[in-house]
Amino acid sequence: MKFDVLTLFPELFNIVMRESIIGRAQENGIIKVNAINIRDYSKDKHKKVDDYPFGGGTGMVMTCQPVIDAYNDITKDMTVKPKVIYMSPQGRVLNQKIAKELSTEEHLILLCGHYEGIDERIIEEIVDEEISIGDYVLTGGELPAMVLIDCVSRLVQGVLASENSYSEESHFNGLLEYPQYTRPADYNGKKVPDILLSGHHANIEKWRTQQSIERTKQKRPDMYEVYERTHKKNL
Ligand code: 4FV
């Protein structure tokens, strides 16, 4: 899966996306993250990429020309234009279901805004979808783009050791994950639940499912309500 990222801070991606699981997936050629510097396309003599908002107001707005030209350049040889996602607080909020959906795409272009945002005509011209990572305002779309690349890449075949690695994770089946423990079995008198030391896998499975249901009920009653509804329906 390929991600072309249009950003004013490409170096951020060259650092973060080279680490750990995503870094390994890039080394193995399963994932490709290509960060393009929008400023390289500015025709302004001072390489400006922003300007004052028409109608007044605080802050600056990213101008059309550098973004559109960057997009046209990276897609000039592509017959099929990849889906363009603008990371914005106005988008639908990213969740595991959307991540699963996006993980079926071969190629995505992520547009990172900065300052107060981008000229609306860029959205009309090249953006297929807006996605938010949450109802708060950040200084730029770079962190949201990295969040999206991370959660989507984990769902691409071969990125994680085994499918199990994500099929038991929180949100995969609409429940929060069960508590995890590792050695030592006794840490300063705090013991690991005996069931986990029993080796009885069926009982461990049952206990884990019960724990997932319990903690979803406590910590995320909104998720539990959906789980109960869907679960009852399937009974
Ligand atoms: C954001 C979010 C976000 C808005 C103005 C960047 C900032 C600035 N993006 N989920 N929340 N973006 O706050 O995706 O351009």
Short mmCIF file of N, CA and C in Angstrom, two decimals, residues 22 64 125 138 145 156 189:
data_model
loop_
_atom_site.label_atom_id
_atom_site.label_comp_id
_atom_site.label_asym_id
_atom_site.label_seq_id
_atom_site.Cartn_x
_atom_site.Cartn_y
_atom_site.Cartn_z
N ILE A 22 5.97 0.24 11.21
CA ILE A 22 5.80 0.89 9.90
C ILE A 22 7.15 0.94 9.18
N CYS A 64 -3.95 28.05 -3.16
CA CYS A 64 -4.28 26.95 -4.10
C CYS A 64 -3.07 26.47 -4.91
N GLU A 125 -11.54 21.10 -5.69
CA GLU A 125 -10.78 20.65 -6.89
C GLU A 125 -10.25 19.23 -6.76
N LEU A 138 -5.59 21.00 15.98
CA LEU A 138 -4.14 20.84 16.00
C LEU A 138 -3.49 21.93 15.17
N ALA A 145 -2.21 12.66 9.85
CA ALA A 145 -1.84 11.81 8.71
C ALA A 145 -1.03 10.61 9.20
N VAL A 156 -2.89 -3.99 6.91
CA VAL A 156 -2.43 -4.49 5.61
C VAL A 156 -1.70 -5.82 5.82
N GLY A 189 4.22 -8.58 45.18
CA GLY A 189 3.01 -9.09 45.85
C GLY A 189 1.76 -8.97 44.98
#
